Every structure is written in structure tokens, then in C-alpha cells.
Coordinates of C-alpha atoms and ligand atoms in Angstrom, one line a residue:
M926 CA -169.9 53.6 -124.9
L927 CA -169.1 56.2 -122.3
P928 CA -171.8 57.4 -119.9
A929 CA -173.7 60.5 -120.9
A930 CA -172.8 64.0 -119.6
T931 CA -172.3 64.2 -115.8
T932 CA -172.8 67.4 -113.8
A933 CA -171.2 67.8 -110.3
R934 CA -171.2 70.7 -107.8
A935 CA -168.4 71.5 -105.3
N936 CA -168.0 74.3 -102.9
A937 CA -165.0 76.6 -102.3
N938 CA -162.9 76.1 -99.2
L939 CA -161.1 78.5 -96.9
A940 CA -157.7 77.4 -95.6
L941 CA -157.2 77.9 -91.9
V942 CA -153.7 76.5 -92.0
K943 CA -152.4 77.5 -95.4
Y944 CA -151.0 75.5 -98.3
W945 CA -148.2 77.8 -99.6
G946 CA -145.4 76.0 -101.4
K947 CA -144.9 72.7 -103.3
R948 CA -142.6 69.7 -103.0
D949 CA -143.5 68.8 -106.6
A950 CA -144.9 71.4 -108.9
R951 CA -146.1 69.0 -111.7
L952 CA -148.2 66.9 -109.3
N953 CA -149.2 69.8 -107.0
L954 CA -147.7 68.1 -104.0
P955 CA -147.5 70.5 -101.1
A956 CA -144.5 71.2 -99.0
S957 CA -146.7 70.9 -95.9
G958 CA -150.2 69.8 -94.9
S959 CA -153.1 72.2 -94.6
I960 CA -156.5 72.5 -92.9
S961 CA -159.6 74.1 -94.4
L962 CA -163.3 74.8 -94.0
T963 CA -165.6 74.0 -97.0
L964 CA -168.0 76.9 -97.5
E965 CA -171.7 76.7 -98.3
G966 CA -173.0 78.6 -101.4
L967 CA -169.6 79.4 -102.9
A968 CA -170.1 76.7 -105.5
V969 CA -169.0 75.8 -109.0
E970 CA -171.1 73.4 -111.1
A971 CA -169.2 71.5 -113.9
R972 CA -170.8 69.5 -116.7
V973 CA -168.5 67.1 -118.6
A974 CA -169.3 64.9 -121.6
F975 CA -166.7 62.9 -123.5
D976 CA -168.6 63.3 -126.7
G977 CA -165.7 63.1 -129.2
G978 CA -164.9 65.7 -131.9
E979 CA -161.6 67.2 -133.0
A980 CA -160.8 69.1 -129.8
D981 CA -161.9 69.8 -126.2
R982 CA -164.5 72.6 -125.9
F983 CA -164.7 74.7 -122.8
E984 CA -167.3 77.2 -121.6
I985 CA -166.9 79.2 -118.4
D986 CA -170.0 81.0 -117.2
G987 CA -171.4 81.0 -120.7
A988 CA -168.3 82.3 -122.5
P989 CA -165.7 80.2 -124.3
A990 CA -162.5 79.7 -122.3
E991 CA -159.3 80.8 -124.0
G992 CA -155.6 81.1 -123.5
D993 CA -154.1 79.9 -120.2
E994 CA -157.5 79.0 -118.7
A995 CA -158.3 76.7 -121.6
E996 CA -154.8 75.2 -121.4
R997 CA -155.2 74.4 -117.7
L998 CA -158.6 72.8 -118.3
R999 CA -157.2 70.8 -121.3
H1000 CA -154.3 69.6 -119.2
F1001 CA -156.7 68.5 -116.4
L1002 CA -158.8 66.5 -118.9
D1003 CA -155.6 64.8 -120.1
V1004 CA -155.1 63.7 -116.5
V1005 CA -158.6 62.3 -116.4
R1006 CA -158.2 60.6 -119.8
M1007 CA -154.9 59.1 -118.6
E1008 CA -156.6 57.7 -115.5
A1009 CA -159.5 56.3 -117.5
G1010 CA -157.4 55.0 -120.3
Q1011 CA -159.3 56.7 -123.1
R1012 CA -158.8 59.4 -125.7
Q1013 CA -162.1 61.0 -126.5
R1014 CA -162.3 64.8 -126.6
A1015 CA -164.8 66.4 -124.3
S1016 CA -167.1 69.3 -123.9
V1017 CA -167.0 71.1 -120.5
A1018 CA -169.2 73.8 -119.1
T1019 CA -168.7 75.4 -115.7
R1020 CA -171.0 77.8 -113.9
S1021 CA -169.9 79.6 -110.8
T1022 CA -171.6 81.3 -107.9
V1023 CA -168.1 82.4 -106.6
P1024 CA -166.9 85.7 -108.1
R1025 CA -164.0 84.5 -110.1
G1026 CA -160.3 85.5 -109.8
I1027 CA -160.9 87.6 -106.6
G1028 CA -159.3 85.3 -104.1
L1029 CA -162.4 83.5 -103.0
A1030 CA -160.9 80.1 -104.1
S1031 CA -163.0 79.5 -107.2
S1032 CA -160.4 77.3 -108.7
A1033 CA -160.7 74.9 -105.8
A1034 CA -164.4 74.5 -106.3
A1035 CA -164.0 74.3 -110.1
F1036 CA -161.4 71.5 -110.1
A1037 CA -163.2 69.5 -107.4
A1038 CA -166.4 69.6 -109.4
L1039 CA -164.5 68.8 -112.6
A1040 CA -162.7 65.9 -110.9
L1041 CA -166.0 64.4 -109.9
A1042 CA -168.0 65.1 -113.1
G1043 CA -165.0 64.3 -115.4
S1044 CA -164.1 61.0 -113.8
R1045 CA -167.8 59.8 -113.9
A1046 CA -168.3 61.0 -117.4
A1047 CA -165.1 59.0 -118.4
G1048 CA -166.6 55.9 -116.9
L1049 CA -164.6 55.9 -113.6
R1050 CA -166.1 55.5 -110.1
L1051 CA -163.5 56.9 -107.8
E1052 CA -163.7 56.7 -104.1
P1053 CA -163.3 60.1 -102.3
P1054 CA -159.5 59.7 -101.5
A1055 CA -158.8 59.0 -105.2
L1056 CA -161.1 61.9 -106.2
S1057 CA -159.2 64.2 -103.9
A1058 CA -155.9 63.1 -105.5
L1059 CA -157.3 63.8 -108.9
A1060 CA -158.7 67.2 -108.0
R1061 CA -155.3 68.1 -106.6
R1062 CA -153.8 67.8 -110.1
G1063 CA -156.0 70.7 -111.2
S1064 CA -155.4 72.9 -108.2
G1065 CA -153.8 71.9 -105.0
S1066 CA -156.5 73.3 -102.8
A1067 CA -159.2 71.5 -104.8
A1068 CA -158.1 68.3 -103.1
R1069 CA -159.9 69.7 -100.0
S1070 CA -163.1 70.8 -101.7
I1071 CA -164.0 67.1 -102.4
F1072 CA -165.0 67.0 -98.7
G1073 CA -167.4 69.0 -96.7
G1074 CA -166.8 70.7 -93.3
F1075 CA -163.4 70.7 -91.7
V1076 CA -160.8 69.1 -93.9
E1077 CA -157.1 68.2 -93.6
W1078 CA -155.0 67.7 -96.7
H1079 CA -151.9 65.6 -96.0
R1080 CA -148.5 66.5 -97.3
G1081 CA -147.7 62.8 -98.0
E1082 CA -144.2 61.4 -98.4
R1083 CA -144.5 59.4 -101.7
P1084 CA -143.0 60.9 -104.8
D1085 CA -146.1 59.8 -106.8
G1086 CA -148.4 61.7 -104.4
H1087 CA -150.7 58.8 -103.8
D1088 CA -150.6 59.6 -100.1
S1089 CA -151.1 63.4 -100.6
I1090 CA -154.9 63.4 -100.2
A1091 CA -157.5 65.2 -98.1
E1092 CA -159.8 63.7 -95.5
V1093 CA -162.6 64.9 -93.2
L1094 CA -161.6 66.2 -89.8
A1095 CA -165.2 67.1 -88.8
S1096 CA -168.5 67.3 -90.6
P1097 CA -170.2 70.7 -91.3
E1098 CA -172.7 70.0 -88.4
H1099 CA -169.8 69.5 -86.0
W1100 CA -169.4 73.3 -85.6
D1101 CA -171.7 76.0 -86.8
L1102 CA -169.1 78.8 -87.5
R1103 CA -169.4 81.8 -89.8
V1104 CA -167.0 83.2 -92.3
V1105 CA -167.6 86.8 -93.2
A1106 CA -165.7 87.8 -96.4
A1107 CA -164.9 91.4 -97.3
V1108 CA -164.2 91.9 -101.1
T1109 CA -161.8 94.9 -101.4
T1110 CA -161.4 94.8 -105.2
R1111 CA -163.0 92.9 -108.1
A1112 CA -159.8 93.2 -110.2
P1113 CA -158.2 89.8 -111.1
K1114 CA -155.2 89.1 -108.9
P1115 CA -152.0 90.2 -110.5
V1116 CA -149.9 87.2 -109.2
S1117 CA -151.5 83.7 -109.3
S1118 CA -151.1 81.4 -106.4
R1119 CA -148.9 79.2 -108.6
A1120 CA -146.5 82.1 -109.4
G1121 CA -146.8 83.4 -105.8
M1122 CA -145.7 80.0 -104.4
A1123 CA -142.8 79.8 -106.8
R1124 CA -141.6 83.3 -105.6
A1125 CA -142.2 82.4 -101.9
A1126 CA -140.0 79.3 -102.2
A1127 CA -137.0 81.6 -102.7
S1128 CA -137.8 83.8 -99.7
P1129 CA -135.4 83.6 -96.8
L1130 CA -138.4 83.0 -94.5
Y1131 CA -139.6 80.0 -96.5
P1132 CA -137.7 77.3 -94.5
A1133 CA -139.2 78.7 -91.2
W1134 CA -142.6 78.6 -92.7
V1135 CA -142.3 74.9 -93.7
A1136 CA -140.7 74.0 -90.4
G1137 CA -143.6 75.5 -88.4
A1138 CA -146.4 73.7 -90.3
E1139 CA -146.7 70.5 -88.3
A1140 CA -147.1 72.5 -85.0
D1141 CA -149.8 74.7 -86.6
L1142 CA -151.6 71.7 -88.0
A1143 CA -151.6 70.0 -84.6
E1144 CA -153.0 73.1 -82.9
A1145 CA -155.7 73.6 -85.5
R1146 CA -156.8 70.0 -85.4
A1147 CA -157.2 70.1 -81.7
A1148 CA -159.1 73.4 -81.8
V1149 CA -161.5 72.0 -84.4
R1150 CA -162.1 68.9 -82.3
A1151 CA -162.7 71.0 -79.2
R1152 CA -164.8 73.7 -81.0
D1153 CA -162.5 76.3 -79.5
L1154 CA -162.9 79.5 -81.6
E1155 CA -160.2 81.4 -79.8
A1156 CA -157.6 78.7 -80.4
L1157 CA -158.6 78.1 -84.1
G1158 CA -158.9 81.8 -84.8
L1159 CA -155.5 82.6 -83.4
I1160 CA -153.8 79.8 -85.3
A1161 CA -155.6 80.7 -88.6
E1162 CA -154.7 84.3 -88.2
S1163 CA -151.1 83.4 -87.5
S1164 CA -150.8 80.9 -90.4
A1165 CA -152.2 83.5 -92.8
L1166 CA -149.9 86.3 -91.6
K1167 CA -146.9 84.0 -91.7
M1168 CA -147.7 83.0 -95.3
H1169 CA -147.9 86.7 -96.3
A1170 CA -144.7 87.5 -94.4
V1171 CA -142.8 84.8 -96.5
G1172 CA -143.9 86.8 -99.6
L1173 CA -142.9 90.2 -98.1
A1174 CA -139.4 88.9 -97.5
A1175 CA -139.0 87.5 -101.1
R1176 CA -137.1 89.4 -103.9
P1177 CA -138.9 90.8 -105.7
P1178 CA -141.4 91.2 -102.8
L1179 CA -144.9 89.7 -103.0
L1180 CA -147.7 91.7 -101.4
Y1181 CA -151.3 90.7 -102.1
W1182 CA -152.9 93.4 -99.9
N1183 CA -154.3 96.8 -100.7
G1184 CA -155.0 99.6 -98.2
A1185 CA -158.5 98.3 -97.5
T1186 CA -157.1 94.9 -96.7
V1187 CA -155.0 96.4 -93.9
E1188 CA -157.9 98.6 -92.7
C1189 CA -160.1 95.5 -92.4
M1190 CA -157.5 93.8 -90.3
H1191 CA -157.4 96.8 -87.9
A1192 CA -161.2 96.9 -87.8
V1193 CA -161.4 93.3 -86.8
W1194 CA -158.7 93.6 -84.2
A1195 CA -160.4 96.6 -82.7
L1196 CA -163.7 94.6 -82.6
R1197 CA -161.8 91.8 -80.9
A1198 CA -160.2 94.1 -78.4
A1199 CA -163.7 95.3 -77.5
G1200 CA -164.8 91.7 -76.8
T1201 CA -166.0 90.1 -80.0
P1202 CA -164.1 86.9 -80.9
A1203 CA -163.3 87.5 -84.6
F1204 CA -160.2 86.4 -86.5
V1205 CA -158.7 87.3 -89.8
T1206 CA -157.4 85.2 -92.6
I1207 CA -156.2 86.2 -96.1
D1208 CA -155.4 84.1 -99.2
A1209 CA -153.5 85.0 -102.4
G1210 CA -155.4 88.2 -103.0
P1211 CA -156.6 91.3 -101.1
Q1212 CA -159.9 90.0 -99.7
V1213 CA -160.3 89.5 -96.0
K1214 CA -162.1 86.6 -94.4
V1215 CA -163.2 86.7 -90.8
L1216 CA -164.0 83.7 -88.6
C1217 CA -166.6 84.3 -85.9
E1218 CA -169.7 82.9 -84.0
P1219 CA -173.0 83.0 -85.9
A1220 CA -174.5 85.5 -83.4
D1221 CA -171.6 87.9 -84.1
A1222 CA -171.6 87.6 -87.9
P1223 CA -174.0 90.6 -88.5
R1224 CA -171.9 92.9 -86.4
V1225 CA -168.7 91.7 -88.1
A1226 CA -170.3 92.2 -91.5
E1227 CA -171.4 95.7 -90.5
V1228 CA -167.9 96.7 -89.3
L1229 CA -166.3 95.4 -92.5
A1230 CA -168.8 97.1 -94.8
A1231 CA -168.0 100.4 -93.1
V1232 CA -164.3 100.1 -94.1
P1233 CA -163.5 102.5 -97.0
G1234 CA -162.7 100.5 -100.1
V1235 CA -164.8 97.4 -99.1
E1236 CA -167.1 96.8 -102.1
R1237 CA -169.1 93.9 -100.8
V1238 CA -169.4 91.7 -97.8
L1239 CA -170.7 88.1 -97.8
T1240 CA -171.4 85.7 -95.0
T1241 CA -171.1 81.9 -95.4
R1242 CA -171.1 78.8 -93.1
P1243 CA -169.7 75.3 -93.2
G1244 CA -170.8 73.5 -96.4
L1245 CA -170.9 70.1 -98.1
G1246 CA -168.4 68.3 -100.2
A1247 CA -168.6 67.6 -104.0
E1248 CA -171.7 65.8 -105.3
V1249 CA -173.1 64.6 -108.6
I1250 CA -176.2 66.6 -109.4
A1251 CA -177.2 65.3 -112.9
Ligands
LIG1915 O1 -154.8 75.6 -104.9 P1 -154.1 76.9 -105.3 O2 -152.9 76.6 -106.2 O3 -155.0 77.9 -105.9 O4 -153.4 77.5 -104.0 C1 -154.2 78.0 -102.9 C2 -153.3 78.8 -102.0 C3 -154.1 79.5 -100.9 O5 -155.4 79.7 -101.2 C4 -153.4 80.9 -100.7 C5 -153.9 78.8 -99.6 C6 -154.8 77.5 -99.4 O6 -154.4 76.6 -98.7 O7 -155.9 77.4 -100.0

């Protein structure tokens, strides 16, 4: 008898040193390590029960999942079944507090929650490193959302990926930062991170991107430990802009930004020039996330909200890792 349904919750995370490129696409093994901050309140809850039946059933935010989305979830359940050595079909329901498909990393939260709920429901009790490796199979960045606070995901060397797991650099309490996110469109992103990474790998700038990763990671690690916002902000901004530069130089070019994305960057840089330490990062979409001190977050939010084209601004802080909630 398998355990009854299990529900787990995980938060999204924001990469400060980006994961952008794979050394193995099937296992989601990254070409380089990355460092992130897990964010409070941008959560996905996943309920999994291996309750038999003819086929897996998926529900996302109350609606049945279809097409590629269902296929991706089915594939992930196959990985869980393989690990657990069983064949039962499952029913899965996820509920998100992250607006989906708008570049606020909902897939990281979803697959971290699914890894925890799915493995428990299948009768496994995995330690956090093994959970991180499992979550990675669903979405690379999900490896980091298993943990709270400041997290490093290691590239690893092994072909089987067993050493490509995330670990905590510092807890959420270590450093009370704010991340202010400006949503510049609610449209789903036209190029997924998977497709974007594949295109980036053919860019003439890709080798330089990969070669620079170790130095960026060392700088970010030291900045986190020292709680040095200027140092962390500058490396996070640089890592994000380098990641986007790789895409710009690809053929065909890859540009995730819209006009408001660029205006947000200028607004933050103007604020910084006037004395407020605030730093920009952007993922595989047009949203802008800004790293700043808690006391400056209201001002940063105000400046971003005033940029034409910004639809919504939300402020978050360091959050916890994945947990079982029912
Ligand atoms: O985990 P994926 O396949 O959704 O890729 C995430 C890629 C970025 O968000 C752009 C960078 C990162 O490190 O999270």
C-alpha cells in the first residue's frame, strides 16, 4: 500500500548568478553553477496521490493540464516512479500563487513541490540533496527551490548528475534583502527557457559566458557571506546582462525584453546614481527584478510603478525551502 496523498509547498527562486545552458539536456545538467535567492510568498502547492487508474491526471490551478504541460508533468512522474520502483498512475493537482508563465519562475516552485510531494506519495523519503537532484529533472532551477534563503546549485562533473545538486549558502535570516519585481506583460513568454538555452548554446558569446561563471560564482558567494549589497548587486546585474547578451548575439537573435523592461533598467540606474543601492536582474522574460535594502523597497516600487508599461509591482523577501504541508 502506498501512502495517501501528500501535499508540499515550495517557493520560487531568483537567480543572482544565472543558469543558462546545459551540459546534458536530458538530465538538466547545467554548463555552469548558479546562485539564487528563494523568495517568500511566490509559492506553488502540489498534491500527489498514486491512486491507480488508467492514466495520470493533472490539474493546474483548477483546470485540467493539456498538451506539452501535461507531457512534462507525466515525464516527471515517470522519473519519480522509476526512482521508487513502482508503476501506479497518479493524480496531481497544483495551485500557484505565482502568476504563471510570466518569468517569475513558477516552474522552479512547481517542480520542487512536485519532487517533495511526489517522492513522499510514492513511498520514498529522500534527503534534501536527493530531492534537489529529483527536482532538477523537472526544471533545472527547481533544484534550488528545495532550499530556503541563499542557495548554490553545483554544476557537478559526473555524467549521471549525482553531484549536480543545490545546497544552502546562507539561511533566509542571514540577510533581510528585498526583491521588487516589475511585471511588464502578462502574456506568456514566446521562447521557453529550454528553447532559449538551446539557441544560446550556438551563440558566439556562449563560450565566454561559460568561462566566466566560476569567477562570478566566487564573487557572489563572498558577497552573500559578507552581506555586501553593492558587491552582490553588481555581480547579479552583470550575470543577467551577460546572459541576455549571449542571446542577442545568437542567430536568430533572442531578446526577452520589451520597451518597459529597458525603461525599468534606466529608472533603477537613475535611482542608483542618485544614491539608492538598487540592482537589476532579468530572467527568460520581460519582467525586471530589483535587489535592494528593506528600507528602500517602497521607493524602488514607486519608481518602477511609474514606468509606462509596468502593469504590477510586487515586493518579496528571502523565503523558506520546500516543505510537506499535508
Ligand atoms: O529551470 P529553467 O529551465 O526554467 O531555467 C531557468 C533559467 C533562468 O531563470 C533564466 C535562470 C535561472 O538560473 O533561474
